[in-house]
Amino acid sequence: MSWLFKIKQNEKIFRFTIFSISIFPAILLYYKYSTAGLGINPFATLSHQTGHIAIVYILLTLSITPIRRFLCNVSIKLNLNRGKRLSDWNFLIKSRRQLGLFSFFYSALHLSAYLFLDIGWSWEYFSDDLAERSFIIYGLVNFIMLFLLAITSPTIVRKKMGRWWKKVHRLMYLIAILSIVHFVFAAKHGNNWSIVYGTICLVLLSNRAWIFLSNKSRRQKDDGLETYRN
Amino acid sequence: MQVTPWNTYQNRREFLNKMIKIGAIASIAPSQLIIAKNNRHFLSQTPIKSAQNYNNYYEFSTNKEAVMHLANSFSISPWSISIEGEVKNPLTLSLSDILDLESVERVYPLRCVEGWSMVIPWKGIELRKILNQARVKTTAKYVKFVGTYRPEEMFNQRRKILPWPYTEGLRIDEAMHPLTILATGMYDETLSKQNGAPIRLVVPWKYGFKSIKAIQKIIVQKEKPKTSWNMQIPSEYGFYANVNPSVAHPRWSQSREVRIGELRKRPTNPFNGFKNEVSHMYKNLDLELNF
């Protein structure tokens, strides 16, 4: 396990890796677009794939906290030298912001596909859609919330916001639920990805609910004594 | 300037030649005029590859680009189609019987309820030809079409995703309309399996899901048939399913469509561009309610 904590010392490399992996789908889409490789219906490919990737990134962002807790528990069970403290896994938190920003990025691409290709910036179509299409509203509300989280993500803003930052950024739970609702209403009959996404989202959120509701004494402590426990 | 597609050009010539042969230009039935006019819309045709590789055919898959591979194993010969119910002369026609009938070529836009469209040159016969041959009784009000149920070949029929076999229906006047055809070919080729071989319906002013594929039975009846999509999700898929940009699908808009080959959406036409030809059939119908 010690290699992992060397990565901790080289946080920048870790984040750069995540960045490279995360930007890859966008580059691939652009490459396919420029080589006419988006299939027979490029509009559908662009709007569907950016949407899928956005949901995946929203769920990835939400998975960091449970993964961190899980890794910590595993380290305690295996009685490893390093990793028994939650703070040993703090480098994951920094990449959580990255993942969150990528979910914003892919949502923005998804929204652009709608604005440029679907309605072609027509105010008439847009207002019709808002009046009649519930999933457009969910998607738009979601995008606005993601935008809010994105602009409040720099460290300076975070520090200025104090305790409020955490409260505001809990909107991510709502964003996850709403993005799946958006998907359910937009997808055609027979598309079962919503079950996959919904299950993952349920696991990630119920894990938090479980921790929150469980006895305080059973919650993960981070006082440094974990290293000696077991 | 848009070049007239070869087929359209060819269609007109064939049509005019036929008329000259008959020597009866003056006595052209109004409906034939309609079709001649329709084929004069210089629609630019979707490439055949796109039409054969992008198929909504739930019997095989919900993935439109997978259908062509999965449909390979579907066996289509021998094939026969029966016309029964409220007819004086029930028929069972083999595919070659149908191919022997006088064929027509039509270039129609096909508008899918999902919001995309293609322009396809079809070859087939007018449905009314067969119905007239079967001599429809005056009591007949509707026509029901039954597709194929073969879960061992039609992979996705193992899922109960729709009521199988796929069933569709038309009102008798819609079925007798000269624009309604049974297609056995497209782009000067025999119909490929993924496009509904050996024989499929094409009703150009309705959403694509009405144009049932691999038809086995045509049943003329008094009562309105129950149709697959309508049974599955009645609030979203109506019996009529006329292309109508002003009546939205409950979840998405129908005001625009992506023409395959284009990147941006374009506006959808009422009755898919056949308003003049078909709107008279729905004069007394509230199209909001009867979507």
XYZ file of C-alpha atoms in Angstrom:
521
model
C 0.000 0.000 0.000
C 2.872 2.367 0.522
C 2.933 3.238 -3.188
C -0.453 4.842 -2.696
C 0.844 7.197 -0.122
C 3.750 8.116 -2.254
C 1.078 9.297 -4.635
C -0.249 11.327 -1.765
C 3.066 13.065 -1.663
C 2.758 13.607 -5.380
C -0.786 14.863 -5.355
C -0.247 16.821 -8.507
C 0.558 13.697 -10.481
C -2.571 12.027 -9.151
C -4.718 14.967 -10.125
C -3.075 15.249 -13.494
C -3.890 11.581 -14.135
C -7.525 12.147 -13.235
C -7.588 15.213 -15.435
C -6.164 13.323 -18.410
C -8.613 10.467 -18.026
C -11.554 12.833 -17.593
C -10.782 15.046 -20.546
C -10.323 12.019 -22.778
C -14.071 11.449 -23.564
C -14.385 15.064 -24.693
C -11.359 14.775 -26.957
C -12.663 11.482 -28.314
C -16.054 13.043 -29.061
C -14.381 15.953 -30.800
C -12.186 13.595 -32.801
C -15.209 11.523 -33.837
C -17.073 14.684 -34.721
C -14.290 15.943 -36.952
C -13.846 12.582 -38.681
C -17.602 11.991 -39.139
C -17.374 9.055 -36.747
C -20.363 9.887 -34.568
C -22.549 7.256 -36.209
C -25.633 7.697 -38.294
C -27.327 10.202 -36.020
C -24.532 12.502 -34.742
C -27.012 14.733 -32.933
C -28.279 11.833 -30.845
C -24.756 10.548 -30.212
C -23.531 13.945 -29.039
C -26.458 14.733 -26.783
C -26.797 11.219 -25.344
C -23.120 10.626 -24.689
C -22.446 13.981 -23.053
C -25.487 13.340 -20.845
C -24.332 9.876 -19.861
C -20.823 11.097 -19.065
C -22.221 13.969 -16.981
C -24.272 11.536 -14.877
C -21.278 9.231 -14.473
C -19.192 12.154 -13.218
C -21.901 13.296 -10.824
C -21.977 9.778 -9.373
C -18.169 9.588 -9.277
C -18.092 12.846 -7.347
C -20.535 11.426 -4.844
C -18.598 8.204 -4.514
C -15.440 9.819 -3.145
C -16.676 10.197 0.442
C -17.900 6.577 0.776
C -14.772 5.281 -0.960
C -12.603 7.243 1.443
C -14.464 5.819 4.392
C -14.344 2.355 2.910
C -10.587 2.462 2.275
C -10.070 3.670 5.813
C -12.059 0.742 7.208
C -10.184 -1.706 5.037
C -6.886 -0.322 6.282
C -8.041 -0.722 9.879
C -9.200 -4.310 9.230
C -5.911 -5.207 7.585
C -4.025 -3.252 10.215
C -1.911 -1.464 7.632
C 0.782 0.958 8.612
C -0.756 3.836 6.744
C -4.340 4.608 5.787
C -6.153 4.030 9.074
C -6.859 7.728 9.482
C -9.506 9.374 7.338
C -7.062 12.184 6.776
C -4.670 9.718 5.171
C -7.096 9.739 2.275
C -7.469 13.489 2.026
C -5.891 13.570 -1.389
C -9.097 11.982 -2.663
C -11.020 15.058 -1.542
C -8.980 17.268 -3.821
C -9.802 15.095 -6.791
C -13.451 15.206 -5.757
C -13.524 18.864 -6.711
C -11.968 17.928 -10.013
C -14.614 15.305 -10.659
C -17.328 17.758 -9.686
C -15.974 20.304 -12.140
C -15.911 17.672 -14.852
C -19.554 16.857 -14.216
C -20.226 20.557 -14.721
C -18.115 20.538 -17.882
C -19.964 17.603 -19.436
C -23.341 19.030 -18.400
C -22.345 22.236 -20.170
C -21.531 20.260 -23.324
C -24.844 18.438 -22.987
C -26.710 21.727 -22.639
C -24.836 23.184 -25.616
C -25.940 20.266 -27.771
C -29.494 21.125 -26.823
C -29.141 24.866 -27.376
C -27.128 24.740 -30.613
C -28.362 21.608 -32.329
C -31.809 20.850 -30.950
C -33.517 24.218 -30.621
C -30.949 26.261 -32.576
C -31.212 29.117 -30.048
C -34.885 29.574 -30.868
C -36.601 31.351 -28.015
C -39.930 29.991 -29.208
C -38.833 26.361 -29.029
C -37.156 27.016 -25.708
C -40.234 28.491 -24.067
C -42.423 25.719 -25.517
C -40.088 23.128 -24.092
C -40.037 24.784 -20.700
C -43.797 24.910 -20.647
C -44.332 21.320 -21.699
C -41.256 19.190 -21.230
C -40.592 18.416 -17.585
C -37.215 16.826 -18.232
C -35.934 20.031 -19.847
C -36.786 21.872 -16.642
C -35.058 19.255 -14.470
C -32.011 19.420 -16.665
C -31.901 23.188 -16.627
C -32.344 23.445 -12.852
C -29.619 20.862 -12.488
C -27.288 22.820 -14.706
C -27.901 26.013 -12.740
C -27.100 24.209 -9.492
C -23.953 22.681 -10.966
C -22.927 26.117 -12.180
C -23.434 27.478 -8.675
C -21.248 24.742 -7.236
C -18.623 25.242 -9.926
C -18.226 28.974 -9.275
C -18.032 28.384 -5.528
C -15.380 25.690 -5.849
C -12.126 27.731 -5.832
C -10.332 27.636 -2.501
C -10.642 31.406 -2.009
C -14.418 31.307 -2.374
C -14.589 28.230 -0.212
C -12.712 29.964 2.586
C -14.891 33.069 2.323
C -18.061 31.011 2.537
C -17.032 29.314 5.775
C -19.601 26.839 7.091
C -21.975 27.753 4.313
C -19.792 26.128 1.731
C -20.521 22.628 2.991
C -24.251 23.325 3.208
C -24.425 24.693 -0.308
C -22.370 21.871 -1.721
C -24.749 19.300 -0.270
C -26.878 20.352 -3.268
C -24.884 17.664 -5.028
C -27.259 15.063 -3.532
C -30.211 16.802 -5.107
C -28.315 17.180 -8.384
C -27.670 13.431 -8.488
C -31.306 12.563 -7.924
C -32.551 15.174 -10.361
C -30.129 14.118 -13.087
C -31.455 10.576 -12.908
C -35.058 11.795 -12.945
C -34.111 13.902 -15.976
C -32.702 10.803 -17.646
C -35.746 8.638 -16.854
C -38.072 11.168 -18.458
C -35.870 11.740 -21.484
C -34.979 8.129 -22.283
C -37.051 5.973 -24.526
C -38.947 2.916 -23.376
C -36.646 -0.046 -22.962
C -33.562 1.943 -21.968
C -32.548 0.469 -18.628
C -29.531 2.604 -17.822
C -31.702 4.477 -15.372
C -31.812 1.330 -13.220
C -28.020 1.144 -13.159
C -27.585 4.825 -12.360
C -30.466 4.815 -9.900
C -29.047 1.847 -7.983
C -25.587 3.392 -7.746
C -27.071 6.695 -6.644
C -29.211 4.924 -4.036
C -26.195 3.084 -2.630
C -24.129 6.270 -2.455
C -26.851 8.328 -0.795
C -28.075 5.633 1.569
C -24.519 5.115 2.727
C -24.522 8.740 3.851
C -27.959 8.446 5.399
C -26.829 5.323 7.259
C -23.768 7.082 8.666
C -25.808 10.138 9.550
C -28.541 8.184 11.302
C -26.349 5.626 12.997
C -25.196 6.077 16.525
C -22.668 8.859 16.818
C -20.251 6.592 18.640
C -20.112 4.277 15.657
C -19.131 7.018 13.293
C -15.662 7.218 11.927
C -13.415 9.167 14.234
C -10.427 11.011 13.001
C -8.560 11.775 16.180
C -5.406 9.876 15.282
C -6.117 7.025 17.684
C -7.175 4.795 14.770
C -3.542 4.076 14.212
C -3.360 2.342 17.605
C -6.791 0.742 17.633
C -7.511 -2.844 16.621
C -29.715 24.069 -56.817
C -30.780 20.623 -55.808
C -30.367 17.814 -58.299
C -33.425 15.641 -58.682
C -32.691 12.198 -57.283
C -32.532 9.579 -59.998
C -35.399 7.581 -58.533
C -37.710 10.538 -58.414
C -36.865 11.362 -61.980
C -37.299 7.763 -62.967
C -40.616 7.497 -61.132
C -42.065 10.393 -63.033
C -40.968 9.031 -66.342
C -42.331 5.594 -65.595
C -45.526 7.118 -64.401
C -45.938 9.263 -67.471
C -44.991 6.401 -69.763
C -47.576 4.181 -68.171
C -50.173 6.874 -68.572
C -49.295 7.316 -72.204
C -49.488 3.579 -72.767
C -52.902 3.456 -71.235
C -53.636 6.461 -73.363
C -55.730 7.872 -70.665
C -54.001 10.917 -69.278
C -57.359 12.622 -69.149
C -58.850 9.946 -66.958
C -56.177 9.860 -64.266
C -57.833 9.202 -60.970
C -57.376 12.090 -58.544
C -55.464 9.887 -56.117
C -52.871 9.049 -58.727
C -52.391 12.693 -59.390
C -51.763 13.197 -55.719
C -48.964 10.671 -55.749
C -47.450 12.076 -58.873
C -47.422 15.441 -57.162
C -45.957 13.957 -54.030
C -43.073 12.464 -55.925
C -42.322 15.812 -57.395
C -41.167 17.087 -53.993
C -37.471 17.051 -54.592
C -36.575 15.378 -51.370
C -32.961 14.511 -51.080
C -32.756 10.858 -50.229
C -31.042 9.456 -47.176
C -28.018 7.320 -48.108
C -28.981 3.654 -48.273
C -26.301 2.776 -45.711
C -27.914 4.997 -43.097
C -31.350 3.559 -43.767
C -30.026 0.023 -43.438
C -27.844 0.591 -40.378
C -30.123 2.663 -38.185
C -33.311 0.804 -37.414
C -35.928 0.939 -34.743
C -36.963 -2.683 -34.585
C -37.754 -3.608 -31.003
C -38.100 -7.303 -31.867
C -34.331 -7.398 -32.246
C -32.947 -4.611 -30.106
C -33.655 -1.166 -28.728
C -30.213 -0.198 -30.018
C -30.799 1.104 -33.521
C -27.290 0.354 -34.718
C -27.373 -3.238 -33.445
C -30.517 -4.300 -35.298
C -28.766 -4.924 -38.614
C -26.512 -7.531 -37.013
C -29.190 -9.209 -34.934
C -31.661 -9.419 -37.810
C -29.249 -11.515 -39.859
C -30.505 -14.805 -38.470
C -34.151 -14.022 -39.188
C -35.492 -16.459 -41.783
C -37.890 -14.932 -44.273
C -38.582 -17.628 -46.786
C -40.993 -19.160 -47.302
C -43.333 -16.326 -46.369
C -47.013 -15.841 -46.797
C -49.405 -13.211 -45.662
C -53.082 -13.769 -44.950
C -55.927 -11.316 -45.325
C -58.887 -12.334 -43.204
C -61.758 -11.010 -41.093
C -64.488 -8.857 -42.575
C -63.726 -9.777 -46.166
C -65.736 -11.711 -48.699
C -62.681 -13.319 -50.195
C -60.082 -14.239 -47.543
C -56.669 -14.601 -49.114
C -53.352 -16.163 -48.373
C -50.704 -14.656 -50.591
C -47.187 -15.922 -50.904
C -44.452 -13.387 -51.313
C -44.155 -14.148 -55.013
C -47.914 -13.541 -55.412
C -47.368 -10.098 -53.965
C -44.308 -9.419 -56.089
C -46.416 -10.285 -59.147
C -48.867 -7.512 -58.380
C -48.413 -4.146 -59.998
C -45.754 -2.327 -58.016
C -45.333 1.331 -57.218
C -42.285 3.373 -56.276
C -42.624 6.129 -53.731
C -40.200 8.516 -52.131
C -41.468 9.215 -48.614
C -39.999 10.918 -45.597
C -40.180 8.599 -42.605
C -40.573 10.407 -39.293
C -39.810 8.442 -36.143
C -41.678 9.323 -32.969
C -38.262 9.679 -31.300
C -37.540 12.773 -33.372
C -35.469 11.711 -36.361
C -36.374 11.212 -40.000
C -35.119 9.761 -43.270
C -36.174 10.047 -46.881
C -36.541 6.610 -48.364
C -37.482 5.450 -51.857
C -39.824 2.496 -51.366
C -40.985 -0.145 -53.750
C -44.166 -2.034 -53.030
C -47.867 -2.246 -53.697
C -50.721 -0.091 -52.591
C -52.461 -1.726 -49.660
C -55.873 -0.999 -51.178
C -55.004 -3.268 -54.112
C -54.865 -6.268 -51.800
C -57.833 -5.164 -49.735
C -59.902 -4.772 -52.883
C -58.820 -8.195 -53.990
C -60.050 -9.580 -50.685
C -63.270 -7.595 -51.130
C -63.711 -5.776 -47.852
C -67.241 -5.943 -46.457
C -69.099 -2.717 -45.808
C -69.170 -3.577 -42.101
C -65.398 -3.208 -41.903
C -64.141 -0.255 -39.908
C -60.525 -1.041 -39.087
C -57.563 -3.033 -40.315
C -55.281 -4.827 -37.922
C -51.730 -5.858 -38.813
C -49.931 -8.614 -36.985
C -46.155 -8.959 -37.082
C -43.993 -11.966 -36.369
C -43.520 -13.732 -33.035
C -40.368 -15.829 -33.086
C -38.416 -15.328 -29.861
C -35.845 -17.898 -30.953
C -34.863 -15.623 -33.843
C -36.088 -12.270 -32.664
C -33.768 -11.862 -29.753
C -35.483 -9.007 -27.960
C -38.879 -10.725 -27.933
C -37.557 -12.684 -24.958
C -38.001 -9.478 -23.038
C -41.598 -8.506 -22.378
C -40.800 -5.003 -23.485
C -43.890 -4.720 -25.718
C -46.920 -6.963 -26.187
C -45.727 -9.490 -28.785
C -46.339 -10.076 -31.615
C -46.082 -6.461 -32.680
C -49.556 -5.330 -33.662
C -50.640 -2.203 -35.461
C -53.854 -0.852 -36.866
C -55.376 1.649 -39.245
C -58.840 2.965 -39.835
C -60.284 1.484 -43.034
C -60.138 4.799 -44.899
C -56.492 5.206 -43.892
C -55.753 1.681 -45.097
C -57.508 2.376 -48.412
C -55.647 5.635 -48.922
C -53.430 5.477 -52.021
C -50.419 6.728 -50.060
C -50.515 3.654 -47.816
C -48.308 0.941 -49.235
C -46.954 -2.472 -48.385
C -43.257 -2.253 -49.162
C -41.148 -5.152 -50.377
C -38.151 -3.158 -51.463
C -36.252 0.069 -51.106
C -33.534 1.850 -53.080
C -33.996 -0.580 -55.992
C -33.134 -3.472 -53.694
C -35.156 -6.118 -51.947
C -36.088 -5.001 -48.477
C -33.324 -5.898 -46.032
C -34.217 -7.864 -42.914
C -33.518 -4.979 -40.573
C -35.884 -2.773 -42.578
C -38.774 -5.191 -42.197
C -38.316 -7.851 -44.854
C -40.038 -9.502 -46.486
C -43.000 -7.135 -46.310
C -43.792 -4.103 -44.222
C -46.324 -1.326 -44.022
C -45.473 2.275 -44.914
C -47.908 4.995 -43.842
C -45.985 8.182 -44.575
C -48.116 10.684 -42.641
C -47.873 8.740 -39.380
C -44.992 8.174 -36.979
C -42.729 5.309 -37.956
C -43.972 2.909 -35.302
C -47.255 2.566 -37.221
C -45.354 1.128 -40.172
C -45.180 -2.430 -38.882
C -42.473 -4.769 -40.158
C -42.475 -8.450 -41.182
C -46.259 -8.644 -41.496
C -47.898 -12.055 -41.300
C -51.570 -11.242 -40.995
C -53.884 -8.483 -42.099
C -57.213 -8.709 -40.309
C -60.093 -6.497 -41.395
C -62.442 -5.959 -38.487
C -65.316 -3.967 -37.018
C -63.709 -2.955 -33.762
C -60.663 -0.799 -33.207
C -57.623 -3.052 -32.867
C -55.399 -2.934 -29.817
C -51.943 -1.909 -30.926
C -48.635 -2.765 -29.263
C -47.268 0.651 -28.354
C -50.667 1.937 -27.397
C -51.173 -1.009 -25.031
C -47.717 -0.561 -23.529
C -47.861 3.199 -22.878
C -51.341 4.519 -23.776
C -50.590 8.032 -22.558
C -47.661 8.411 -24.945
C -48.542 6.465 -28.080
C -51.977 6.988 -29.540
C -53.838 4.902 -32.083
C -53.699 7.573 -34.767
C -50.082 8.687 -34.318
C -50.333 11.232 -37.112
C -47.185 13.312 -37.422
C -48.200 16.515 -35.712
C -45.686 19.159 -34.619
C -48.263 20.922 -32.483
C -49.195 17.894 -30.385
C -46.209 16.965 -28.250
C -45.324 13.539 -27.028
C -45.982 13.752 -23.260
C -42.263 13.737 -22.579
C -40.636 15.378 -25.544
C -41.505 17.861 -28.254
C -42.584 16.772 -31.723
C -42.112 20.199 -33.244
C -38.739 19.328 -34.765
C -36.722 16.410 -36.049
C -33.185 15.472 -37.068
C -33.059 14.511 -40.715
C -30.474 11.728 -40.849
C -27.421 13.203 -42.561
C -27.875 16.564 -40.853
C -26.523 17.669 -37.513
C -29.170 20.169 -36.462
C -32.863 19.673 -35.999
C -35.346 21.080 -38.483
C -39.062 21.838 -38.117
C -41.499 18.947 -38.511
C -44.318 19.263 -41.043
C -47.948 18.552 -40.159
C -48.875 15.076 -41.423
C -45.204 14.749 -42.352
C -45.778 16.929 -45.411
C -48.928 15.175 -46.637
C -51.422 17.606 -45.158
C -53.181 18.263 -48.455
C -53.552 14.576 -49.181
C -54.753 13.278 -45.825
C -56.076 16.011 -43.561
C -59.622 15.606 -44.943
C -59.827 12.227 -43.201
C -59.532 13.890 -39.816
C -61.863 16.834 -40.289
C -64.207 15.721 -37.517
C -61.520 14.519 -35.177
C -59.945 16.400 -32.292
C -56.278 15.724 -33.016
C -55.244 16.869 -29.524
C -57.244 14.022 -28.029
C -56.759 11.527 -30.819
C -52.996 11.798 -30.986
